[in-house]
Short mmCIF file of C-alpha atoms in Angstrom, two decimals:
data_model
loop_
_atom_site.label_atom_id
_atom_site.label_comp_id
_atom_site.label_asym_id
_atom_site.label_seq_id
_atom_site.Cartn_x
_atom_site.Cartn_y
_atom_site.Cartn_z
CA MET C 27 4.45 14.93 4.24
CA ARG C 28 3.34 13.78 0.78
CA ILE C 29 2.24 10.17 1.19
CA LEU C 30 1.29 7.80 -1.59
CA LEU C 31 -1.06 5.01 -0.49
CA PHE C 32 -1.28 2.05 -2.86
CA ALA C 33 -4.14 -0.33 -2.04
CA THR C 34 -3.97 -3.78 -3.60
CA GLY C 35 -6.52 -6.55 -4.15
CA ALA C 36 -7.11 -7.89 -0.65
CA LEU C 37 -10.38 -8.10 1.24
CA ASN C 38 -9.05 -5.56 3.77
CA THR C 39 -9.13 -2.99 0.97
CA CYS C 40 -12.87 -2.77 1.70
CA PHE C 41 -11.86 -0.73 4.78
CA LEU C 42 -10.24 1.99 2.64
CA PRO C 43 -13.20 4.39 3.09
CA VAL C 44 -12.80 4.11 6.89
CA TRP C 45 -9.05 4.66 6.51
CA ILE C 46 -9.65 7.74 4.35
CA ASN C 47 -11.98 9.21 6.98
CA TRP C 48 -9.41 8.47 9.71
CA MET C 49 -6.59 10.04 7.66
CA THR C 50 -8.73 13.11 6.96
CA ALA C 51 -9.41 13.55 10.69
CA ASN C 52 -5.95 12.65 11.97
CA ARG C 53 -3.44 13.46 9.22
CA ALA C 54 -4.69 16.89 8.14
CA GLY C 55 -1.12 18.15 7.65
CA ASP C 56 -0.33 15.39 5.18
CA SER C 57 -1.15 15.20 1.51
CA ILE C 58 -2.27 11.66 0.75
CA ASP C 59 -2.66 10.44 -2.82
CA ILE C 60 -4.37 7.09 -3.38
CA VAL C 61 -3.76 4.59 -6.17
CA LEU C 62 -5.72 1.36 -6.50
CA SER C 63 -4.51 -1.80 -8.15
CA GLU C 64 -6.95 -3.16 -10.70
CA HIS C 65 -7.79 -6.00 -8.28
CA ALA C 66 -8.41 -3.51 -5.46
CA THR C 67 -11.40 -2.20 -7.41
CA GLU C 68 -13.10 -5.53 -6.70
CA PHE C 69 -13.12 -4.62 -2.99
CA VAL C 70 -13.68 -0.85 -2.98
CA ALA C 71 -15.50 1.43 -5.39
CA VAL C 72 -13.42 3.96 -7.30
CA ARG C 73 -16.28 6.44 -6.87
CA SER C 74 -16.31 6.08 -3.09
CA VAL C 75 -12.56 6.78 -2.93
CA ALA C 76 -13.02 9.84 -5.14
CA ALA C 77 -15.99 11.09 -3.12
CA LEU C 78 -14.17 10.76 0.19
CA THR C 79 -10.88 12.28 -0.98
CA GLY C 80 -12.32 14.94 -3.26
CA GLU C 81 -9.89 13.76 -5.94
CA PRO C 82 -10.29 11.29 -8.80
CA ALA C 83 -8.99 7.86 -7.86
CA ALA C 84 -6.06 6.58 -9.88
CA ILE C 85 -5.78 2.99 -11.10
CA ASP C 86 -2.35 1.37 -11.45
CA ARG C 87 -2.24 1.23 -15.26
CA TRP C 88 0.05 2.97 -17.70
CA ASP C 89 -2.96 4.34 -19.58
CA ASP C 90 -4.86 5.58 -16.50
CA PRO C 91 -6.17 9.08 -17.29
CA VAL C 92 -5.81 10.23 -13.68
CA LEU C 93 -2.13 9.26 -13.54
CA LEU C 94 -1.47 10.66 -17.01
CA GLY C 95 -3.18 13.89 -15.91
CA ARG C 96 -0.58 14.21 -13.14
CA SER C 97 2.40 13.52 -15.40
CA PRO C 98 3.14 12.06 -18.84
CA SER C 99 5.53 9.80 -16.90
CA PRO C 100 3.27 8.64 -14.06
CA HIS C 101 5.93 6.53 -12.36
CA THR C 102 8.16 9.57 -11.81
CA TRP C 103 5.28 11.53 -10.22
CA LEU C 104 4.47 8.52 -8.02
CA ALA C 105 8.12 8.02 -7.03
CA GLY C 106 8.39 11.70 -6.06
CA HIS C 107 6.31 11.37 -2.88
CA ASP C 108 7.90 11.65 0.57
CA ALA C 109 6.77 8.13 1.48
CA ILE C 110 5.10 5.23 -0.30
CA LEU C 111 2.76 3.03 1.70
CA ILE C 112 1.45 -0.21 0.20
CA CYS C 113 -1.50 -1.15 2.35
CA PRO C 114 -2.79 -3.79 2.19
CA ALA C 115 0.03 -5.52 0.33
CA THR C 116 -1.02 -8.88 -1.09
CA LEU C 117 1.37 -11.80 -1.34
CA ASN C 118 1.29 -11.34 -5.12
CA THR C 119 2.29 -7.67 -4.81
CA LEU C 120 5.03 -8.46 -2.30
CA SER C 121 6.40 -11.15 -4.64
CA ARG C 122 6.39 -8.75 -7.57
CA ILE C 123 8.24 -6.09 -5.59
CA ALA C 124 10.87 -8.61 -4.46
CA ALA C 125 11.30 -9.76 -8.08
CA ILE C 126 11.96 -6.14 -9.14
CA ASP C 127 8.85 -6.20 -11.35
CA ALA C 128 8.31 -2.75 -12.84
CA SER C 129 5.43 -3.61 -15.15
CA THR C 130 2.98 -1.05 -13.72
CA PRO C 131 3.44 2.60 -12.74
CA MET C 132 3.28 1.79 -9.01
CA LEU C 133 5.66 -1.15 -9.18
CA ASN C 134 8.06 0.95 -11.25
CA ALA C 135 7.83 3.78 -8.71
CA VAL C 136 8.56 1.43 -5.82
CA GLN C 137 11.68 0.20 -7.61
CA CYS C 138 12.91 3.70 -8.47
CA THR C 139 11.94 5.95 -5.56
CA ALA C 140 14.37 7.51 -3.11
CA ALA C 141 11.50 7.80 -0.61
CA PRO C 142 10.97 5.30 2.19
CA VAL C 143 8.65 2.44 1.25
CA PHE C 144 6.34 0.85 3.81
CA LEU C 145 4.78 -2.55 3.14
CA ALA C 146 1.77 -3.70 5.18
CA PRO C 147 1.36 -7.40 4.28
CA ASN C 148 -2.05 -8.99 4.05
CA LEU C 149 -1.31 -12.70 3.71
CA PRO C 150 -3.69 -15.54 2.87
CA PRO C 151 -4.36 -18.21 5.50
CA GLY C 152 -1.44 -20.61 5.78
CA ALA C 153 1.14 -18.30 4.19
CA ASP C 154 2.70 -17.74 7.61
CA ARG C 155 3.69 -21.43 7.67
CA ASN C 156 5.53 -21.27 4.34
CA PRO C 157 9.33 -20.88 4.65
CA ALA C 158 9.42 -19.21 1.23
CA VAL C 159 7.07 -16.48 2.47
CA HIS C 160 9.32 -15.90 5.49
CA ALA C 161 12.31 -15.62 3.13
CA LEU C 162 10.36 -13.19 0.93
CA LEU C 163 9.53 -10.95 3.88
CA ASP C 164 13.14 -11.09 5.10
CA GLU C 165 14.35 -10.03 1.64
CA LEU C 166 11.85 -7.17 1.53
CA ARG C 167 13.00 -5.96 4.98
CA THR C 168 16.41 -5.21 3.42
CA ARG C 169 14.78 -2.74 1.01
CA ALA C 170 11.66 -1.43 2.78
CA THR C 171 9.97 -1.21 6.14
CA VAL C 172 7.67 -4.18 6.58
CA VAL C 173 4.85 -3.35 8.98
CA GLU C 174 4.28 -6.53 10.96
CA PRO C 175 0.91 -8.11 10.14
CA VAL C 176 -1.49 -9.12 12.90
CA SER C 177 -3.21 -12.47 13.35
CA ARG C 178 -6.97 -12.28 12.79
CA PRO C 179 -9.68 -14.85 12.06
CA SER C 180 -9.92 -15.61 8.35
CA VAL C 181 -13.24 -15.20 6.60
CA SER C 182 -12.43 -17.97 4.13
CA VAL C 183 -11.29 -20.83 6.39
CA PRO C 184 -11.64 -21.69 10.10
CA ASP C 185 -8.12 -20.46 10.84
CA ASN C 186 -6.27 -17.22 11.45
CA ALA C 187 -4.40 -15.26 8.82
CA LEU C 188 -1.73 -12.58 9.08
CA VAL C 189 -3.33 -9.37 7.85
CA THR C 190 -2.65 -5.66 7.68
CA PRO C 191 -2.99 -3.97 11.06
CA PRO C 192 -5.39 -1.03 11.48
CA ILE C 193 -4.29 2.05 9.53
CA TRP C 194 -3.53 4.01 12.72
CA ASP C 195 -1.02 1.31 13.71
CA VAL C 196 0.51 1.44 10.23
CA PHE C 197 0.92 5.22 10.48
CA ALA C 198 2.55 4.83 13.91
CA VAL C 199 5.30 2.87 12.11
CA VAL C 200 5.50 5.50 9.34
CA ASP C 201 5.83 8.28 11.94
CA ALA C 202 8.45 6.39 13.99
CA GLU C 203 10.55 5.69 10.89
CA SER C 204 10.21 9.30 9.70
CA ALA C 205 11.31 10.60 13.11
CA ALA C 206 14.28 8.21 13.14
CA ARG C 207 15.34 9.37 9.66
CA ALA C 208 15.09 13.03 10.71
CA ALA C 209 17.20 12.50 13.84
#
């Protein structure tokens, strides 16, 4: 399976090197391309992603040389994967997807792909109490598979937050959905 992993600007993006090592060990039959949002680069080094994958890391910009090296129309190359996984998906990214924002190559690809899209929300503390956030997630469930976030202690406030589950749990959802589609 050709999987596109889009990491956005959440603290959990700092675990991307661990996820890459896990995917390398456990998903050897898959081809996994990684794209970072510009904000994701505040939480993980582009060089570490490139070193661990053996491929240059792409940044979600229309002028990104890595994306342009893949295709003069990067959004069509991105949309051509077998599955798109947005992990972690920030509240900002989720809102942009729901609003049909296509202002970056990744957002455009998500709006135009025929492939299944998997969203792994990483919400800020308190977002789980906001009815508008619940409505947003319900809307997104009509267009994509939303991987249910898990409650974990927040590092910013003395409260829990709903965050992206471990990558192996996310891939369990991807595999279950893929098997259901194939049946």
